[in-house]
PDB file of C-alpha atoms and ligand atoms in Angstrom:
ATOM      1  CA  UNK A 293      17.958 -19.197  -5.686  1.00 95.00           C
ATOM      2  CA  UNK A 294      16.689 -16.326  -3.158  1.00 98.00           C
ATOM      3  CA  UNK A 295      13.227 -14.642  -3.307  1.00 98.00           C
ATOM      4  CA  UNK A 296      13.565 -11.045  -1.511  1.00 98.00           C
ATOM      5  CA  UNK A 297      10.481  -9.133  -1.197  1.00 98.00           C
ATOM      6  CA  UNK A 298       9.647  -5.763  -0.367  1.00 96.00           C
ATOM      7  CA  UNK A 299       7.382  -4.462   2.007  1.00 92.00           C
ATOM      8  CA  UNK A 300       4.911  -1.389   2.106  1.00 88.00           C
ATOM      9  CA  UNK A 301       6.159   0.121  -1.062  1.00 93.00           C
ATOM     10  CA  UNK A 302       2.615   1.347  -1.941  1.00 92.00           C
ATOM     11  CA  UNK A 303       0.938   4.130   0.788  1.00 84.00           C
ATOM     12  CA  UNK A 304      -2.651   3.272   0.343  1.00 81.00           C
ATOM     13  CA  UNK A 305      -1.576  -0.305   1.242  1.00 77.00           C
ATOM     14  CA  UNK A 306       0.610   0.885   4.394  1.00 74.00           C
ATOM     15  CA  UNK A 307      -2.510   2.595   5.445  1.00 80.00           C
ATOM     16  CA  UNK A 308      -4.926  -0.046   5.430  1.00 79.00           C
ATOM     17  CA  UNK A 309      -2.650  -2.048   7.957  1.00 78.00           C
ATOM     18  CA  UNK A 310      -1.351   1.026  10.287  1.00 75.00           C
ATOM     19  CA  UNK A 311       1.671   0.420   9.444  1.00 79.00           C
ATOM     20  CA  UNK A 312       4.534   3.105   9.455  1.00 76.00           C
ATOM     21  CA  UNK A 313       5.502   4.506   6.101  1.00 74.00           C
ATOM     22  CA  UNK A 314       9.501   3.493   6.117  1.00 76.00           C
ATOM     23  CA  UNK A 315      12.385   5.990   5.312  1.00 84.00           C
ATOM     24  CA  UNK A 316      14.310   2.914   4.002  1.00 88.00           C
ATOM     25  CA  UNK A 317      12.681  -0.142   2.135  1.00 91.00           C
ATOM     26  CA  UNK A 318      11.566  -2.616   4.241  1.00 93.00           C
ATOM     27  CA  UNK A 319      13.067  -6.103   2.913  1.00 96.00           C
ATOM     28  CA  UNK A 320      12.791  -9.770   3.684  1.00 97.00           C
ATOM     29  CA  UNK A 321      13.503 -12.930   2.401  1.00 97.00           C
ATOM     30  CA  UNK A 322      11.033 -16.760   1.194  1.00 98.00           C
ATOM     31  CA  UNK A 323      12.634 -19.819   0.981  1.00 97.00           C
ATOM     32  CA  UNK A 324      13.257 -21.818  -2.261  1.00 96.00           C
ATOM     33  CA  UNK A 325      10.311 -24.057  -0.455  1.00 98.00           C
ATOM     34  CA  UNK A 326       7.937 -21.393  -0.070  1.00 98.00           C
ATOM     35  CA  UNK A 327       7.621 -21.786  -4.219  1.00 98.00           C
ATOM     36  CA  UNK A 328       3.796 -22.710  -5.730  1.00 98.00           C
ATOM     37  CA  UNK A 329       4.169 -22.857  -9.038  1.00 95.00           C
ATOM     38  CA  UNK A 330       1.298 -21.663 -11.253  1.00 95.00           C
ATOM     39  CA  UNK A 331      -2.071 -23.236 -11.257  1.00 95.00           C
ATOM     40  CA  UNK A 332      -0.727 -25.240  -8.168  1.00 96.00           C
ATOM     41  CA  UNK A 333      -3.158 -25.567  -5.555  1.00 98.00           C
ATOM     42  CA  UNK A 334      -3.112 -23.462  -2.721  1.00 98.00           C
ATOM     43  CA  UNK A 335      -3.439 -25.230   1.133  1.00 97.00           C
ATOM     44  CA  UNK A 336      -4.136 -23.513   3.641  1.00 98.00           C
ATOM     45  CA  UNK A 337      -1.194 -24.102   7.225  1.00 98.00           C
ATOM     46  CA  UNK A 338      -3.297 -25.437   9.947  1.00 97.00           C
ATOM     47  CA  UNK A 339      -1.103 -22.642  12.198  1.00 97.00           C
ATOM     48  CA  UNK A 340      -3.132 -19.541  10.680  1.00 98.00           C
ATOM     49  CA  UNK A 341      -6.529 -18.640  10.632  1.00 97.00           C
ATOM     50  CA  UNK A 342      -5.783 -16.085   8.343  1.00 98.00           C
ATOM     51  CA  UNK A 343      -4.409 -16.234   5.433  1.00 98.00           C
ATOM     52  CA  UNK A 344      -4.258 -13.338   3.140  1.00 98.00           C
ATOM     53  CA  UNK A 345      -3.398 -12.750  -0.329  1.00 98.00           C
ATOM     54  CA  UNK A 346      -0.982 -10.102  -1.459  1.00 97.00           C
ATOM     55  CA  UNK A 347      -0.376  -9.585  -5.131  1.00 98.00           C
ATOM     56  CA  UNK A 348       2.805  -8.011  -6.201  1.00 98.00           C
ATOM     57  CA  UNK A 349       4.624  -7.341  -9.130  1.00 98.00           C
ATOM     58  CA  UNK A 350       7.971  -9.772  -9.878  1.00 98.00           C
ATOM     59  CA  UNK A 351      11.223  -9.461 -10.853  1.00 98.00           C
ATOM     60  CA  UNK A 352      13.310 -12.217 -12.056  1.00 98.00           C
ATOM     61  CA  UNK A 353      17.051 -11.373 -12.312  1.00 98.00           C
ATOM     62  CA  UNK A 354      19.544 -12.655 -15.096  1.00 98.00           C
ATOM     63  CA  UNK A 355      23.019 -12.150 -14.144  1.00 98.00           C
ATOM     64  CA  UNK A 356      25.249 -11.583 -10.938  1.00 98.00           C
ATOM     65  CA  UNK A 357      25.727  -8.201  -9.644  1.00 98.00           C
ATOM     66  CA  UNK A 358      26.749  -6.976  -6.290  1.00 98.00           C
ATOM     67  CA  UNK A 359      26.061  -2.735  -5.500  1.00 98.00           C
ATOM     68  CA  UNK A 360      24.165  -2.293  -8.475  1.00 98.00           C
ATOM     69  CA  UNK A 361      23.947   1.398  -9.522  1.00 98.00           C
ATOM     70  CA  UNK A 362      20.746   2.450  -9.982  1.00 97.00           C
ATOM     71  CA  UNK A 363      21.200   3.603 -13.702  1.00 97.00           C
ATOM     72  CA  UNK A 364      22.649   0.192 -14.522  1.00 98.00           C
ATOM     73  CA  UNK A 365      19.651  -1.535 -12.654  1.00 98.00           C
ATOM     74  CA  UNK A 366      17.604  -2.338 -15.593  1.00 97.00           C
ATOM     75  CA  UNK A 367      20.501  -4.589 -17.449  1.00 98.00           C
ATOM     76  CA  UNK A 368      19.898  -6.879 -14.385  1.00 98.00           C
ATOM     77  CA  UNK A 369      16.772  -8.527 -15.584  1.00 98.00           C
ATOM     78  CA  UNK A 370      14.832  -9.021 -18.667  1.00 96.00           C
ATOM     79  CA  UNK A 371      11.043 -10.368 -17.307  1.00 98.00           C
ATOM     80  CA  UNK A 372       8.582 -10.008 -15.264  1.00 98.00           C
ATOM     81  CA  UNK A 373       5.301 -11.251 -13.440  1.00 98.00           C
ATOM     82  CA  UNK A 374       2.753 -11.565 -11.172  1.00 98.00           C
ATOM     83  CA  UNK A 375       2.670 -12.996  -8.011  1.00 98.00           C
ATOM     84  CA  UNK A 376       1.388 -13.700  -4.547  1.00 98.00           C
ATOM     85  CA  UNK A 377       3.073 -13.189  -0.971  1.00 98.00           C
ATOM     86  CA  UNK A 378       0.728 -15.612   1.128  1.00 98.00           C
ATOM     87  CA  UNK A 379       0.979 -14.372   4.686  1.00 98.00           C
ATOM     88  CA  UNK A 380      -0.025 -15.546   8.076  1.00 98.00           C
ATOM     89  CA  UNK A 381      -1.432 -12.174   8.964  1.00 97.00           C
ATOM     90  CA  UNK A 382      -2.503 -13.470  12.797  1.00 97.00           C
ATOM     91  CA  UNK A 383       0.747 -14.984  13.518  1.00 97.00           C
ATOM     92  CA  UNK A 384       2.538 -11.706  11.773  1.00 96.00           C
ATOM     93  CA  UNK A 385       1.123  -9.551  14.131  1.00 95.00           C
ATOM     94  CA  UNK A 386       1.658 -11.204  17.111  1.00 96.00           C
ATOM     95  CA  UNK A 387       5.578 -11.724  15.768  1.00 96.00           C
ATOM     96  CA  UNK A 388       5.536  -7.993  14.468  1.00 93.00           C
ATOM     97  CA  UNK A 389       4.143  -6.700  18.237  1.00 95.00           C
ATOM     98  CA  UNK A 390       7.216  -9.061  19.820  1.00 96.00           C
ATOM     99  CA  UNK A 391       9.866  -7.354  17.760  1.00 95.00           C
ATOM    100  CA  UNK A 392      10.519 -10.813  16.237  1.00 95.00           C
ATOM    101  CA  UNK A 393      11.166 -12.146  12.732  1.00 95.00           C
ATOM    102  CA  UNK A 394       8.651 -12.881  10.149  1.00 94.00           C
ATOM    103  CA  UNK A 395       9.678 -15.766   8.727  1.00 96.00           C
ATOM    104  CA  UNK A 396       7.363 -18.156   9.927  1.00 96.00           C
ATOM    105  CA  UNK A 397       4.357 -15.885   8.584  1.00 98.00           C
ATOM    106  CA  UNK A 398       5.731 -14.868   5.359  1.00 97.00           C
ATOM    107  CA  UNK A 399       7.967 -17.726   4.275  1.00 98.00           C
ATOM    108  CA  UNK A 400       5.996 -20.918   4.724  1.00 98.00           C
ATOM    109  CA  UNK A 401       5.178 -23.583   2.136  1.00 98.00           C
ATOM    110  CA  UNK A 402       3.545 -22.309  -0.286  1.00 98.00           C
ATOM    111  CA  UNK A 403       3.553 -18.784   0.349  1.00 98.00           C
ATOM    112  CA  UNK A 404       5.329 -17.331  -2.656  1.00 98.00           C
ATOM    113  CA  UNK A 405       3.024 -17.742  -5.687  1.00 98.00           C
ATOM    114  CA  UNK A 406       4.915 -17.575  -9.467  1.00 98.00           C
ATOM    115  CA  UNK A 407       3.001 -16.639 -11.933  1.00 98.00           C
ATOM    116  CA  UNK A 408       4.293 -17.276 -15.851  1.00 97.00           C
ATOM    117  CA  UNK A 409       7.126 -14.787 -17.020  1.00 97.00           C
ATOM    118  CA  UNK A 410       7.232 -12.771 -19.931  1.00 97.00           C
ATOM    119  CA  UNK A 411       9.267 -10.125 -21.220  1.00 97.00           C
ATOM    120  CA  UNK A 412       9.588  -6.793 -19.483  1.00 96.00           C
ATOM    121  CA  UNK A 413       9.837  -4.753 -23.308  1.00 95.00           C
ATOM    122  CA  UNK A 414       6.208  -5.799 -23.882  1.00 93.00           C
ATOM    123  CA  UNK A 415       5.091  -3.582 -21.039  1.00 94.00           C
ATOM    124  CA  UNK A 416       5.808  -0.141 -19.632  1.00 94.00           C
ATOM    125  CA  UNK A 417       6.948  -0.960 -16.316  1.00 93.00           C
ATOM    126  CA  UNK A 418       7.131   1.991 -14.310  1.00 91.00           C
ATOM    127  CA  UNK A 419       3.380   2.743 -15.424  1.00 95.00           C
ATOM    128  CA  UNK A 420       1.684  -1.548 -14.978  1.00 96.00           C
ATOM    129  CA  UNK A 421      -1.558  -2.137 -14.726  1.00 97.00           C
ATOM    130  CA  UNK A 422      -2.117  -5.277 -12.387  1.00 97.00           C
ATOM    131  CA  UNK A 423      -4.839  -7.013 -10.923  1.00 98.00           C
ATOM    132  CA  UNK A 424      -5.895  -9.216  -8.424  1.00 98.00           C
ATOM    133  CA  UNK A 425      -9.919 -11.349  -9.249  1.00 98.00           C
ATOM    134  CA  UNK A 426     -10.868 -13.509  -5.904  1.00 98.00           C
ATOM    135  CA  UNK A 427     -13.856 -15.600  -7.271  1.00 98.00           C
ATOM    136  CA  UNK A 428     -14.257 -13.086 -10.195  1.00 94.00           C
ATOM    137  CA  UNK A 429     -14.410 -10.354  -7.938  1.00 97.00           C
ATOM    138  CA  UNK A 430     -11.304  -7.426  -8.170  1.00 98.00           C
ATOM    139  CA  UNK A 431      -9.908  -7.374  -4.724  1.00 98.00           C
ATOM    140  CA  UNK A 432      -6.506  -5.424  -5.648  1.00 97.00           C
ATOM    141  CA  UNK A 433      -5.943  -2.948  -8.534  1.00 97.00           C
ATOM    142  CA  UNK A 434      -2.699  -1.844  -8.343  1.00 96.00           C
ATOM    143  CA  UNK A 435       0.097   0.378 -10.734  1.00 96.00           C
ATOM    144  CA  UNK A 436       3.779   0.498 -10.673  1.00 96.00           C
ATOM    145  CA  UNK A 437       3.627   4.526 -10.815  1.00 94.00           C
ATOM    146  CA  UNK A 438       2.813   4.250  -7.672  1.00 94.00           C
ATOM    147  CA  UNK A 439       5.521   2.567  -6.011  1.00 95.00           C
ATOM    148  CA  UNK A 440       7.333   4.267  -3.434  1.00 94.00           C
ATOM    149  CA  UNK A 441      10.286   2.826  -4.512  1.00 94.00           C
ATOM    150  CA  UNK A 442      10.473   1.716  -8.366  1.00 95.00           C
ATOM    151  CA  UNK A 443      11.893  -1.651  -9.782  1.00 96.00           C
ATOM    152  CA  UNK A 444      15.449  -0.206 -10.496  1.00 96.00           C
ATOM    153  CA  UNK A 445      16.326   1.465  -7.014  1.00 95.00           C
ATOM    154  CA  UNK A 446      14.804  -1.573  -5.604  1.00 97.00           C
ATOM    155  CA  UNK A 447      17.589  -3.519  -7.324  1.00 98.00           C
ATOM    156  CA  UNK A 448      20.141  -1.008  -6.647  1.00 97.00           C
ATOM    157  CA  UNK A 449      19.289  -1.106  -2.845  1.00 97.00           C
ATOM    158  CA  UNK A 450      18.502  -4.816  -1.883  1.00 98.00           C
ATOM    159  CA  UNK A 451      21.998  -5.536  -4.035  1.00 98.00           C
ATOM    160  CA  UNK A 452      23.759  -3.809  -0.923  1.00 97.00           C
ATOM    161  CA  UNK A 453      23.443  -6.216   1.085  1.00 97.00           C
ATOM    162  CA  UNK A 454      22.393  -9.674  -1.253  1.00 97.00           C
ATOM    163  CA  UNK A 455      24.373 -10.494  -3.967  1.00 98.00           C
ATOM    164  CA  UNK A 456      21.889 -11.223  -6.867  1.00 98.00           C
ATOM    165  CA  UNK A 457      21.954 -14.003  -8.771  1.00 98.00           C
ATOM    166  CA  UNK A 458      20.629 -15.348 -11.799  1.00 98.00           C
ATOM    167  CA  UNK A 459      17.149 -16.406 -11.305  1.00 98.00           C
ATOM    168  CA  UNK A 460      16.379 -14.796  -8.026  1.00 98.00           C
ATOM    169  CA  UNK A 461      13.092 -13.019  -8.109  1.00 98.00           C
ATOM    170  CA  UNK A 462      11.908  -9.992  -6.445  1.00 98.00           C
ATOM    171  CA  UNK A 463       8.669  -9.619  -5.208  1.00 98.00           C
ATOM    172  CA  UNK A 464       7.930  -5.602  -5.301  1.00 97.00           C
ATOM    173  CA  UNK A 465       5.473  -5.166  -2.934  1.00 97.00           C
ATOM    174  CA  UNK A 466       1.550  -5.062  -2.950  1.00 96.00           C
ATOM    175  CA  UNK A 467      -1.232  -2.279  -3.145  1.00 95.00           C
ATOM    176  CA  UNK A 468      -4.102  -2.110  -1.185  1.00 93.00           C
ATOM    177  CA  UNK A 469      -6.926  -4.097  -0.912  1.00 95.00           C
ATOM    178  CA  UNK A 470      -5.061  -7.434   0.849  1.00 95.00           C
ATOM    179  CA  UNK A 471      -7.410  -9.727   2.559  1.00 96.00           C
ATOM    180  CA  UNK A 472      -8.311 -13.782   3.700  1.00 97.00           C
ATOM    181  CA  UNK A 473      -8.204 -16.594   1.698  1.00 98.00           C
ATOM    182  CA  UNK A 474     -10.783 -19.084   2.489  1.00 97.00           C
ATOM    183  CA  UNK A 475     -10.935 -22.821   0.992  1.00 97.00           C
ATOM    184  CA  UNK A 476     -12.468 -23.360  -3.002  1.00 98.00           C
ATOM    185  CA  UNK A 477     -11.301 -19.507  -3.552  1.00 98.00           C
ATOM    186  CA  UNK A 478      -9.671 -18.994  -7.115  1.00 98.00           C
ATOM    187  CA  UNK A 479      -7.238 -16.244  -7.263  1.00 98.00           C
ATOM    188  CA  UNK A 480      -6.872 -15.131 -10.832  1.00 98.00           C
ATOM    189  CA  UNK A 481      -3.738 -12.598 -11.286  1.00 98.00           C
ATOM    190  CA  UNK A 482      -4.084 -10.320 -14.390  1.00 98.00           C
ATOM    191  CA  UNK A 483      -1.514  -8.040 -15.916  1.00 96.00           C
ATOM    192  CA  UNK A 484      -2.817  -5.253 -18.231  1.00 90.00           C
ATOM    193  CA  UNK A 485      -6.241  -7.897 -19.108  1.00 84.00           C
ATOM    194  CA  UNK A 486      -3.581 -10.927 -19.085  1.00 95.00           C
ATOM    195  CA  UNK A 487      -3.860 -13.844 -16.683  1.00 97.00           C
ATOM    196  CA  UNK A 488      -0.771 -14.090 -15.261  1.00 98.00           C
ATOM    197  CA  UNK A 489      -1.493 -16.500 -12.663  1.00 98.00           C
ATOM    198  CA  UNK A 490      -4.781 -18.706 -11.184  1.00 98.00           C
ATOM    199  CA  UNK A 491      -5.087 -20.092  -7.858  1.00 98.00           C
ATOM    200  CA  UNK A 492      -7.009 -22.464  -6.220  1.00 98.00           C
ATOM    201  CA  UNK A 493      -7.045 -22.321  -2.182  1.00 98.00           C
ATOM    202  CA  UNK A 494      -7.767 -25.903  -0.346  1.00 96.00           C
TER     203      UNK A 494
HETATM  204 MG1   MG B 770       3.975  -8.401   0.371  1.00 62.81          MG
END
């Protein structure tokens, strides 16, 4: 299985990191070992000083499909969840400012968090509620709506160039609020009042 994820697809979130907003999505891929399972423990690389969290809304897909059309988009998976893209945000920079890949930053052990599934009819998901609770506190409150580009034309663009395939999950992007991990942290993910996920970082 593939995990593609999609960067700065909310603006407040493209602002905190001076990023430029993208005319195209911006798209990249984690390993199959970059997996941590739910209520796994989180440890932090020894190659980063700073690790932050990034919550993001997933996508699981449930059948092949190849240039999805956008209207068709939704047959293409049936749940959803929470998650976390872990990122080395000091060795991200230094590969962003090189014009180099981000591999090593995004797709590391551990750095794609899974939170439990469940089915997307029980929510409205072009208008989710999701949070993100670092030691209790809410670091990241984020909602679908505002996406810049929604769950179905995400499909029907990364499917372009990726074939998807059954049980490949999609990892839509985070809101603002992003920040370090440091050890004995708990990261609780919460859709609409539901833990979705819960974290500890080592
Ligand atoms: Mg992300």
């Amino acid at each position: 299985m593939k995990i593609i994820c999609i960067g700065r697809n909310y603006t407040k979130h493209i602002e905190e990191l001076a990023n430029e907003k993208p005319k195209e999505p911006v798209i990249f891929l984690k390993a199959d070992s970059s997996i941590l399972p739910n209520r796994n423990p989180f440890v932090i690389p020894p190659f980063s000083n700073d690790i932050h969290y990034e919550v993001e809304v997933l996508v699981k897909i449930n059948r092949v499909g190849k240039y999805i059309d956008q209207k068709f988009a939704h047959k293409y998976y049936d749940e959803i969840s929470l998650g976390i893209d872990f990122t080395a945000r000091d060795l991200q920079s230094q590969l962003k400012e090189k014009g180099l890949p981000w591999e090593k930053a995004k797709a590391f052990d551990g750095s794609a968090v899974i939170g439990d599934f469940y089915p997307k009819e029980d929510y409205d998901i072009n208008n989710l509620q999701f949070q993100l609770y670092k030691n209790d506190e809410l670091v990241q409150n984020g909602n679908t709506a505002n996406m810049l580009w929604k769950i179905d034309e995400i499909i029907a663009y990364v499917s372009q160039f990726f074939t998807l395939k059954k049980g490949d999950i999609i990892f839509t992007g985070t809101p603002a609020g992003v920040g370090k991990v440091n050890p004995n942290d708990l990261l609780i993910g919460k859709l609409v009042d539901k833990e979705i996920f819960a974290i500890k970082v080592r």
